[in-house]
Amino acid sequence: GQGLTQMCNEGEVRKDFYSACTFLAMILYWALLMDLAIFSMRISAYVLVCGRVAGEVALFLAALLLLLLAFSTAISSLYLEMPSKAGALVWLQELTSMSLRMYPQEHYQVLVATSTIITVPVCIFLFIVTIFLMNLLVAQLTQSYHDAFSNMQGYARLNRASVTAVTIANVSRKRWARFIQIMAFDDPMEFNEGDVGLSGGIQVLEPSNEHLVTEDSIKRFGGSTAPTAPWPQAQAPEEEADKLATLEKKLMKIIKTSSGKRSRGSSVTGSSVSGASGASGAMDSSG
């Protein structure tokens, strides 16, 4: 025997079929690798946006195919004007090359010099495809991207969660238990140093000046932490406003009281000074 070899005479018959299967296998392999985009929210959102706008591209291609079929069959009926290009398939290839801008310039000149009747529908076809359909495609892509991108971050997170859920289902119990033990989800986290909070999360530290918080978003209530105890009722905003109004009134009363005491003290001081000056003037006149 010849042993292992890359050439096989019996396999030449199946060579084309094997190549097509290899092509599909590689396409599917790279399509599955797109799941790795979940590691970056920006890339994942971009992939989802491409999927959303792909429908608009499909509509454009469908409209282009319809125009190609319509004009190729219509122009082929004018075969007497240009016998060298008779048949719908011939004009389908010609119009496809024109729409893709792959048609040589010399062929346009030959077409114009040969038949004006065929030149008119060709110009109408090029006008519809290159001006109308292309600009409509740009407008549709722009609007679809604008509508989809506002929610793409949320869709990207949902996609990451779905891929994670599918992946976790294939993880062994032993490996999953070791992961839970390493993460220590039962240990309570700290909001600040010494301020013990809830458990079941992953604590991420950041500089205190990175996100300034002027109002504490953690609502704290005194009392028992038993699950059977009723949850304390949150104070309504109207009650807080009433408390602020009451505090403001008390402060105004204090300010008025202090200002009144100061005015009475200044009047008593002024009368005593004037009495003392009058007594000194009487003593001088008697002397």
mmCIF file of C-alpha atoms in Angstrom:
data_model
loop_
_atom_site.group_PDB
_atom_site.id
_atom_site.type_symbol
_atom_site.label_atom_id
_atom_site.label_comp_id
_atom_site.label_asym_id
_atom_site.label_seq_id
_atom_site.Cartn_x
_atom_site.Cartn_y
_atom_site.Cartn_z
ATOM 1 C CA GLY A 1 0.000 0.000 0.000
ATOM 2 C CA GLN A 2 0.970 3.611 -0.397
ATOM 3 C CA GLY A 3 0.079 4.569 3.201
ATOM 4 C CA LEU A 4 -1.314 7.981 4.061
ATOM 5 C CA THR A 5 -1.546 10.393 1.174
ATOM 6 C CA GLN A 6 -3.461 13.528 0.237
ATOM 7 C CA MET A 7 -4.204 12.316 -3.277
ATOM 8 C CA CYS A 8 -6.777 9.589 -3.904
ATOM 9 C CA ASN A 9 -8.066 8.666 -7.324
ATOM 10 C CA GLU A 10 -11.316 7.281 -5.922
ATOM 11 C CA GLY A 11 -11.931 10.508 -4.049
ATOM 12 C CA GLU A 12 -11.791 12.747 -7.115
ATOM 13 C CA VAL A 13 -15.479 12.072 -7.744
ATOM 14 C CA ARG A 14 -16.473 13.405 -4.307
ATOM 15 C CA LYS A 15 -13.982 16.268 -4.296
ATOM 16 C CA ASP A 16 -16.460 19.014 -5.183
ATOM 17 C CA PHE A 17 -19.032 17.841 -2.640
ATOM 18 C CA TYR A 18 -16.364 17.600 0.069
ATOM 19 C CA SER A 19 -15.149 21.144 -0.717
ATOM 20 C CA ALA A 20 -18.677 22.533 -0.412
ATOM 21 C CA CYS A 21 -19.146 20.777 2.952
ATOM 22 C CA THR A 22 -15.792 22.143 4.146
ATOM 23 C CA PHE A 23 -16.851 25.655 3.148
ATOM 24 C CA LEU A 24 -20.124 25.363 5.128
ATOM 25 C CA ALA A 25 -18.278 23.913 8.129
ATOM 26 C CA MET A 26 -15.850 26.835 8.265
ATOM 27 C CA ILE A 27 -18.678 29.383 7.933
ATOM 28 C CA LEU A 28 -20.588 27.727 10.802
ATOM 29 C CA TYR A 29 -17.399 27.575 12.905
ATOM 30 C CA TRP A 30 -16.778 31.310 12.619
ATOM 31 C CA ALA A 31 -20.477 32.009 13.183
ATOM 32 C CA LEU A 32 -20.289 30.118 16.488
ATOM 33 C CA LEU A 33 -17.218 32.126 17.465
ATOM 34 C CA MET A 34 -19.396 35.252 17.374
ATOM 35 C CA ASP A 35 -20.624 34.244 20.838
ATOM 36 C CA LEU A 36 -17.245 35.418 22.144
ATOM 37 C CA ALA A 37 -18.453 38.971 21.541
ATOM 38 C CA ILE A 38 -20.268 38.823 24.912
ATOM 39 C CA PHE A 39 -16.971 39.524 26.677
ATOM 40 C CA SER A 40 -17.195 43.110 25.375
ATOM 41 C CA MET A 41 -20.517 44.903 25.721
ATOM 42 C CA ARG A 42 -19.583 47.327 22.956
ATOM 43 C CA ILE A 43 -18.740 44.577 20.450
ATOM 44 C CA SER A 44 -21.817 42.585 21.460
ATOM 45 C CA ALA A 45 -24.047 45.633 20.945
ATOM 46 C CA TYR A 46 -22.438 46.225 17.548
ATOM 47 C CA VAL A 47 -23.094 42.615 16.469
ATOM 48 C CA LEU A 48 -26.729 42.902 17.543
ATOM 49 C CA VAL A 49 -27.109 46.180 15.638
ATOM 50 C CA CYS A 50 -25.742 44.497 12.511
ATOM 51 C CA GLY A 51 -28.333 41.765 12.936
ATOM 52 C CA ARG A 52 -31.115 44.320 13.294
ATOM 53 C CA VAL A 53 -30.195 46.313 10.168
ATOM 54 C CA ALA A 54 -29.611 43.162 8.101
ATOM 55 C CA GLY A 55 -33.356 43.038 7.482
ATOM 56 C CA GLU A 56 -33.218 46.410 5.732
ATOM 57 C CA VAL A 57 -30.413 45.159 3.478
ATOM 58 C CA ALA A 58 -32.499 42.085 2.653
ATOM 59 C CA LEU A 59 -35.401 44.327 1.603
ATOM 60 C CA PHE A 60 -33.049 46.318 -0.638
ATOM 61 C CA LEU A 61 -31.754 43.156 -2.295
ATOM 62 C CA ALA A 62 -35.306 41.906 -2.832
ATOM 63 C CA ALA A 63 -36.290 45.195 -4.482
ATOM 64 C CA LEU A 64 -33.138 45.120 -6.630
ATOM 65 C CA LEU A 65 -33.864 41.540 -7.731
ATOM 66 C CA LEU A 66 -37.422 42.492 -8.678
ATOM 67 C CA LEU A 67 -36.183 45.421 -10.767
ATOM 68 C CA LEU A 68 -33.570 43.240 -12.473
ATOM 69 C CA LEU A 69 -36.181 40.671 -13.449
ATOM 70 C CA ALA A 70 -38.671 43.312 -14.608
ATOM 71 C CA PHE A 71 -36.271 45.341 -16.761
ATOM 72 C CA SER A 72 -34.359 42.338 -18.146
ATOM 73 C CA THR A 73 -37.547 40.685 -19.382
ATOM 74 C CA ALA A 74 -38.894 44.013 -20.675
ATOM 75 C CA ILE A 75 -35.713 44.965 -22.561
ATOM 76 C CA SER A 76 -35.322 41.446 -23.954
ATOM 77 C CA SER A 77 -38.608 41.923 -25.779
ATOM 78 C CA LEU A 78 -36.843 44.599 -27.867
ATOM 79 C CA TYR A 79 -34.471 42.027 -29.397
ATOM 80 C CA LEU A 80 -35.051 43.435 -32.871
ATOM 81 C CA GLU A 81 -33.275 46.631 -31.839
ATOM 82 C CA MET A 82 -30.165 44.748 -30.697
ATOM 83 C CA PRO A 83 -30.068 41.155 -32.000
ATOM 84 C CA SER A 84 -26.596 40.514 -30.569
ATOM 85 C CA LYS A 85 -28.035 40.628 -27.030
ATOM 86 C CA ALA A 86 -31.270 38.703 -27.299
ATOM 87 C CA GLY A 87 -32.669 36.883 -24.277
ATOM 88 C CA ALA A 88 -33.674 37.742 -20.723
ATOM 89 C CA LEU A 89 -30.646 36.012 -19.185
ATOM 90 C CA VAL A 90 -28.262 38.119 -21.265
ATOM 91 C CA TRP A 91 -29.895 41.354 -20.142
ATOM 92 C CA LEU A 92 -30.075 40.089 -16.564
ATOM 93 C CA GLN A 93 -26.274 39.793 -16.573
ATOM 94 C CA GLU A 94 -25.899 43.167 -18.275
ATOM 95 C CA LEU A 95 -28.157 45.016 -15.823
ATOM 96 C CA THR A 96 -26.544 43.276 -12.847
ATOM 97 C CA SER A 97 -23.127 44.503 -13.991
ATOM 98 C CA MET A 98 -24.534 48.007 -14.442
ATOM 99 C CA SER A 99 -26.088 48.086 -10.956
ATOM 100 C CA LEU A 100 -22.801 46.901 -9.443
ATOM 101 C CA ARG A 101 -20.852 49.479 -11.487
ATOM 102 C CA MET A 102 -18.840 46.742 -13.195
ATOM 103 C CA TYR A 103 -20.078 47.527 -16.709
ATOM 104 C CA PRO A 104 -17.315 48.898 -18.974
ATOM 105 C CA GLN A 105 -17.641 52.462 -20.226
ATOM 106 C CA GLU A 106 -17.066 51.359 -23.822
ATOM 107 C CA HIS A 107 -20.141 49.128 -23.705
ATOM 108 C CA TYR A 108 -22.275 52.117 -22.677
ATOM 109 C CA GLN A 109 -21.063 53.985 -25.755
ATOM 110 C CA VAL A 110 -21.871 51.015 -27.992
ATOM 111 C CA LEU A 111 -25.345 50.747 -26.425
ATOM 112 C CA VAL A 112 -26.103 54.433 -27.027
ATOM 113 C CA ALA A 113 -24.828 54.296 -30.604
ATOM 114 C CA THR A 114 -26.753 51.127 -31.426
ATOM 115 C CA SER A 115 -30.287 51.775 -30.152
ATOM 116 C CA THR A 116 -31.896 54.766 -28.491
ATOM 117 C CA ILE A 117 -35.023 52.775 -27.635
ATOM 118 C CA ILE A 118 -33.004 50.395 -25.432
ATOM 119 C CA THR A 119 -30.955 53.241 -23.945
ATOM 120 C CA VAL A 120 -34.051 54.885 -22.430
ATOM 121 C CA PRO A 121 -35.168 51.927 -20.221
ATOM 122 C CA VAL A 122 -31.548 51.295 -19.253
ATOM 123 C CA CYS A 123 -31.236 54.912 -18.068
ATOM 124 C CA ILE A 124 -34.503 54.596 -16.148
ATOM 125 C CA PHE A 125 -33.213 51.413 -14.486
ATOM 126 C CA LEU A 126 -29.926 53.054 -13.502
ATOM 127 C CA PHE A 127 -31.777 56.087 -12.140
ATOM 128 C CA ILE A 128 -34.044 53.937 -9.938
ATOM 129 C CA VAL A 129 -31.211 51.734 -8.656
ATOM 130 C CA THR A 130 -28.366 54.199 -8.157
ATOM 131 C CA ILE A 131 -30.348 57.212 -6.923
ATOM 132 C CA PHE A 132 -33.653 56.042 -5.502
ATOM 133 C CA LEU A 133 -32.889 52.623 -4.028
ATOM 134 C CA MET A 134 -29.402 53.470 -2.748
ATOM 135 C CA ASN A 135 -30.547 56.638 -0.974
ATOM 136 C CA LEU A 136 -33.559 54.799 0.407
ATOM 137 C CA LEU A 137 -31.230 52.107 1.750
ATOM 138 C CA VAL A 138 -29.052 54.721 3.468
ATOM 139 C CA ALA A 139 -32.122 56.349 5.040
ATOM 140 C CA GLN A 140 -33.473 53.004 6.248
ATOM 141 C CA LEU A 141 -30.136 51.953 7.716
ATOM 142 C CA THR A 142 -29.758 55.294 9.488
ATOM 143 C CA GLN A 143 -33.228 55.168 11.022
ATOM 144 C CA SER A 144 -32.944 51.487 11.973
ATOM 145 C CA TYR A 145 -29.576 52.096 13.605
ATOM 146 C CA HIS A 146 -30.952 55.091 15.506
ATOM 147 C CA ASP A 147 -33.948 53.108 16.765
ATOM 148 C CA ALA A 148 -31.958 50.007 17.659
ATOM 149 C CA PHE A 149 -28.851 51.529 19.241
ATOM 150 C CA SER A 150 -30.755 53.220 22.087
ATOM 151 C CA ASN A 151 -31.670 49.782 23.493
ATOM 152 C CA MET A 152 -28.683 47.785 22.272
ATOM 153 C CA GLN A 153 -26.833 47.893 25.592
ATOM 154 C CA GLY A 154 -29.792 46.246 27.297
ATOM 155 C CA TYR A 155 -30.144 43.669 24.521
ATOM 156 C CA ALA A 156 -26.416 42.959 24.743
ATOM 157 C CA ARG A 157 -26.733 42.264 28.473
ATOM 158 C CA LEU A 158 -29.687 39.942 27.814
ATOM 159 C CA ASN A 159 -27.652 38.148 25.150
ATOM 160 C CA ARG A 160 -24.769 37.747 27.580
ATOM 161 C CA ALA A 161 -27.145 36.366 30.210
ATOM 162 C CA SER A 162 -28.643 33.845 27.765
ATOM 163 C CA VAL A 163 -25.225 32.627 26.605
ATOM 164 C CA THR A 164 -24.068 32.392 30.233
ATOM 165 C CA ALA A 165 -27.172 30.380 31.194
ATOM 166 C CA VAL A 166 -26.588 27.932 28.342
ATOM 167 C CA THR A 167 -22.905 27.598 29.283
ATOM 168 C CA ILE A 168 -23.625 27.024 32.982
ATOM 169 C CA ALA A 169 -25.941 24.134 32.097
ATOM 170 C CA ASN A 170 -22.910 22.278 30.660
ATOM 171 C CA VAL A 171 -20.662 22.853 33.708
ATOM 172 C CA SER A 172 -20.121 19.862 35.997
ATOM 173 C CA ARG A 173 -21.484 19.960 39.565
ATOM 174 C CA LYS A 174 -18.029 19.610 41.110
ATOM 175 C CA ARG A 175 -16.610 22.509 39.147
ATOM 176 C CA TRP A 176 -19.671 24.648 39.865
ATOM 177 C CA ALA A 177 -19.452 23.931 43.641
ATOM 178 C CA ARG A 178 -15.761 24.899 43.623
ATOM 179 C CA PHE A 179 -16.606 28.127 41.807
ATOM 180 C CA ILE A 180 -19.304 29.014 44.361
ATOM 181 C CA GLN A 181 -16.899 28.325 47.206
ATOM 182 C CA ILE A 182 -14.203 30.540 45.690
ATOM 183 C CA MET A 183 -16.600 33.440 45.078
ATOM 184 C CA ALA A 184 -17.832 33.371 48.725
ATOM 185 C CA PHE A 185 -21.276 34.702 47.985
ATOM 186 C CA ASP A 186 -22.400 33.975 51.586
ATOM 187 C CA ASP A 187 -20.012 36.563 53.032
ATOM 188 C CA PRO A 188 -21.644 39.988 53.535
ATOM 189 C CA MET A 189 -20.183 42.909 51.637
ATOM 190 C CA GLU A 190 -19.301 46.307 53.079
ATOM 191 C CA PHE A 191 -20.793 49.550 51.814
ATOM 192 C CA ASN A 192 -17.998 51.428 53.567
ATOM 193 C CA GLU A 193 -15.301 50.341 55.949
ATOM 194 C CA GLY A 194 -17.098 48.799 58.923
ATOM 195 C CA ASP A 195 -20.539 49.286 57.340
ATOM 196 C CA VAL A 196 -21.565 45.669 56.720
ATOM 197 C CA GLY A 197 -24.228 45.215 54.081
ATOM 198 C CA LEU A 198 -25.865 42.392 52.164
ATOM 199 C CA SER A 199 -24.391 39.156 50.858
ATOM 200 C CA GLY A 200 -24.712 37.422 47.512
ATOM 201 C CA GLY A 201 -22.716 39.823 45.342
ATOM 202 C CA ILE A 202 -19.247 40.706 44.088
ATOM 203 C CA GLN A 203 -17.651 43.723 45.709
ATOM 204 C CA VAL A 204 -15.837 46.112 43.386
ATOM 205 C CA LEU A 205 -13.795 48.887 44.985
ATOM 206 C CA GLU A 206 -13.471 52.319 43.378
ATOM 207 C CA PRO A 207 -12.016 55.706 44.398
ATOM 208 C CA SER A 208 -14.330 57.754 46.588
ATOM 209 C CA ASN A 209 -14.127 60.763 44.253
ATOM 210 C CA GLU A 210 -15.027 58.835 41.093
ATOM 211 C CA HIS A 211 -18.805 58.872 41.671
ATOM 212 C CA LEU A 212 -19.818 61.595 44.093
ATOM 213 C CA VAL A 213 -23.064 60.877 45.958
ATOM 214 C CA THR A 214 -24.765 63.784 47.707
ATOM 215 C CA GLU A 215 -27.687 61.737 49.010
ATOM 216 C CA ASP A 216 -27.445 58.336 50.619
ATOM 217 C CA SER A 217 -29.444 55.851 48.534
ATOM 218 C CA ILE A 218 -29.372 53.204 51.285
ATOM 219 C CA LYS A 219 -32.496 53.373 53.428
ATOM 220 C CA ARG A 220 -31.776 52.369 57.016
ATOM 221 C CA PHE A 221 -34.438 51.422 59.567
ATOM 222 C CA GLY A 222 -34.057 50.562 63.198
ATOM 223 C CA GLY A 223 -35.566 47.516 64.832
ATOM 224 C CA SER A 224 -35.485 43.772 64.430
ATOM 225 C CA THR A 225 -34.194 42.127 61.245
ATOM 226 C CA ALA A 226 -36.415 39.057 61.586
ATOM 227 C CA PRO A 227 -38.171 38.064 58.348
ATOM 228 C CA THR A 228 -41.486 37.842 60.213
ATOM 229 C CA ALA A 229 -41.307 41.462 61.373
ATOM 230 C CA PRO A 230 -43.345 43.920 59.284
ATOM 231 C CA TRP A 231 -41.417 46.121 56.901
ATOM 232 C CA PRO A 232 -41.328 49.716 58.180
ATOM 233 C CA GLN A 233 -43.328 52.182 56.181
ATOM 234 C CA ALA A 234 -41.314 54.636 54.156
ATOM 235 C CA GLN A 235 -41.898 58.281 54.868
ATOM 236 C CA ALA A 236 -43.763 60.102 52.165
ATOM 237 C CA PRO A 237 -42.131 63.091 50.481
ATOM 238 C CA GLU A 238 -44.945 65.308 51.793
ATOM 239 C CA GLU A 239 -44.065 64.400 55.362
ATOM 240 C CA GLU A 240 -40.419 65.261 54.761
ATOM 241 C CA ALA A 241 -41.480 68.588 53.244
ATOM 242 C CA ASP A 242 -43.670 69.271 56.308
ATOM 243 C CA LYS A 243 -40.725 68.556 58.575
ATOM 244 C CA LEU A 244 -38.557 70.971 56.617
ATOM 245 C CA ALA A 245 -41.290 73.636 56.806
ATOM 246 C CA THR A 246 -41.603 73.139 60.588
ATOM 247 C CA LEU A 247 -37.847 73.379 60.993
ATOM 248 C CA GLU A 248 -37.801 76.557 58.919
ATOM 249 C CA LYS A 249 -40.517 78.134 61.103
ATOM 250 C CA LYS A 250 -38.574 77.286 64.268
ATOM 251 C CA LEU A 251 -35.449 78.852 62.835
ATOM 252 C CA MET A 252 -37.388 82.026 61.942
ATOM 253 C CA LYS A 253 -38.749 82.245 65.491
ATOM 254 C CA ILE A 254 -35.267 81.870 66.938
ATOM 255 C CA ILE A 255 -33.924 84.574 64.615
ATOM 256 C CA LYS A 256 -36.773 86.954 65.541
ATOM 257 C CA THR A 257 -36.296 86.293 69.253
ATOM 258 C CA SER A 258 -32.559 86.929 69.092
ATOM 259 C CA SER A 259 -33.062 90.108 67.043
ATOM 260 C CA GLY A 260 -35.697 91.339 69.549
ATOM 261 C CA LYS A 261 -33.368 90.781 72.478
ATOM 262 C CA ARG A 262 -30.618 92.668 70.686
ATOM 263 C CA SER A 263 -32.917 95.655 70.005
ATOM 264 C CA ARG A 264 -34.118 95.812 73.622
ATOM 265 C CA GLY A 265 -30.554 95.619 74.871
ATOM 266 C CA SER A 266 -29.473 98.462 72.630
ATOM 267 C CA SER A 267 -32.410 100.691 73.786
ATOM 268 C CA VAL A 268 -31.649 100.078 77.468
ATOM 269 C CA THR A 269 -28.001 100.916 76.851
ATOM 270 C CA GLY A 270 -28.948 104.135 75.030
ATOM 271 C CA SER A 271 -31.297 105.330 77.858
ATOM 272 C CA SER A 272 -28.690 104.704 80.537
ATOM 273 C CA VAL A 273 -26.095 106.623 78.566
ATOM 274 C CA SER A 274 -28.452 109.565 78.071
ATOM 275 C CA GLY A 275 -29.341 109.594 81.829
ATOM 276 C CA ALA A 276 -25.718 109.617 82.780
ATOM 277 C CA SER A 277 -24.972 112.528 80.443
ATOM 278 C CA GLY A 278 -27.939 114.521 81.914
ATOM 279 C CA ALA A 279 -26.721 113.983 85.446
ATOM 280 C CA SER A 280 -23.217 115.130 84.567
ATOM 281 C CA GLY A 281 -24.657 118.304 82.938
ATOM 282 C CA ALA A 282 -26.657 119.117 86.100
ATOM 283 C CA MET A 283 -23.556 118.749 88.260
ATOM 284 C CA ASP A 284 -21.631 121.115 86.017
ATOM 285 C CA SER A 285 -24.352 123.779 86.186
ATOM 286 C CA SER A 286 -24.544 123.584 89.976
ATOM 287 C CA GLY A 287 -20.830 123.969 90.270
#
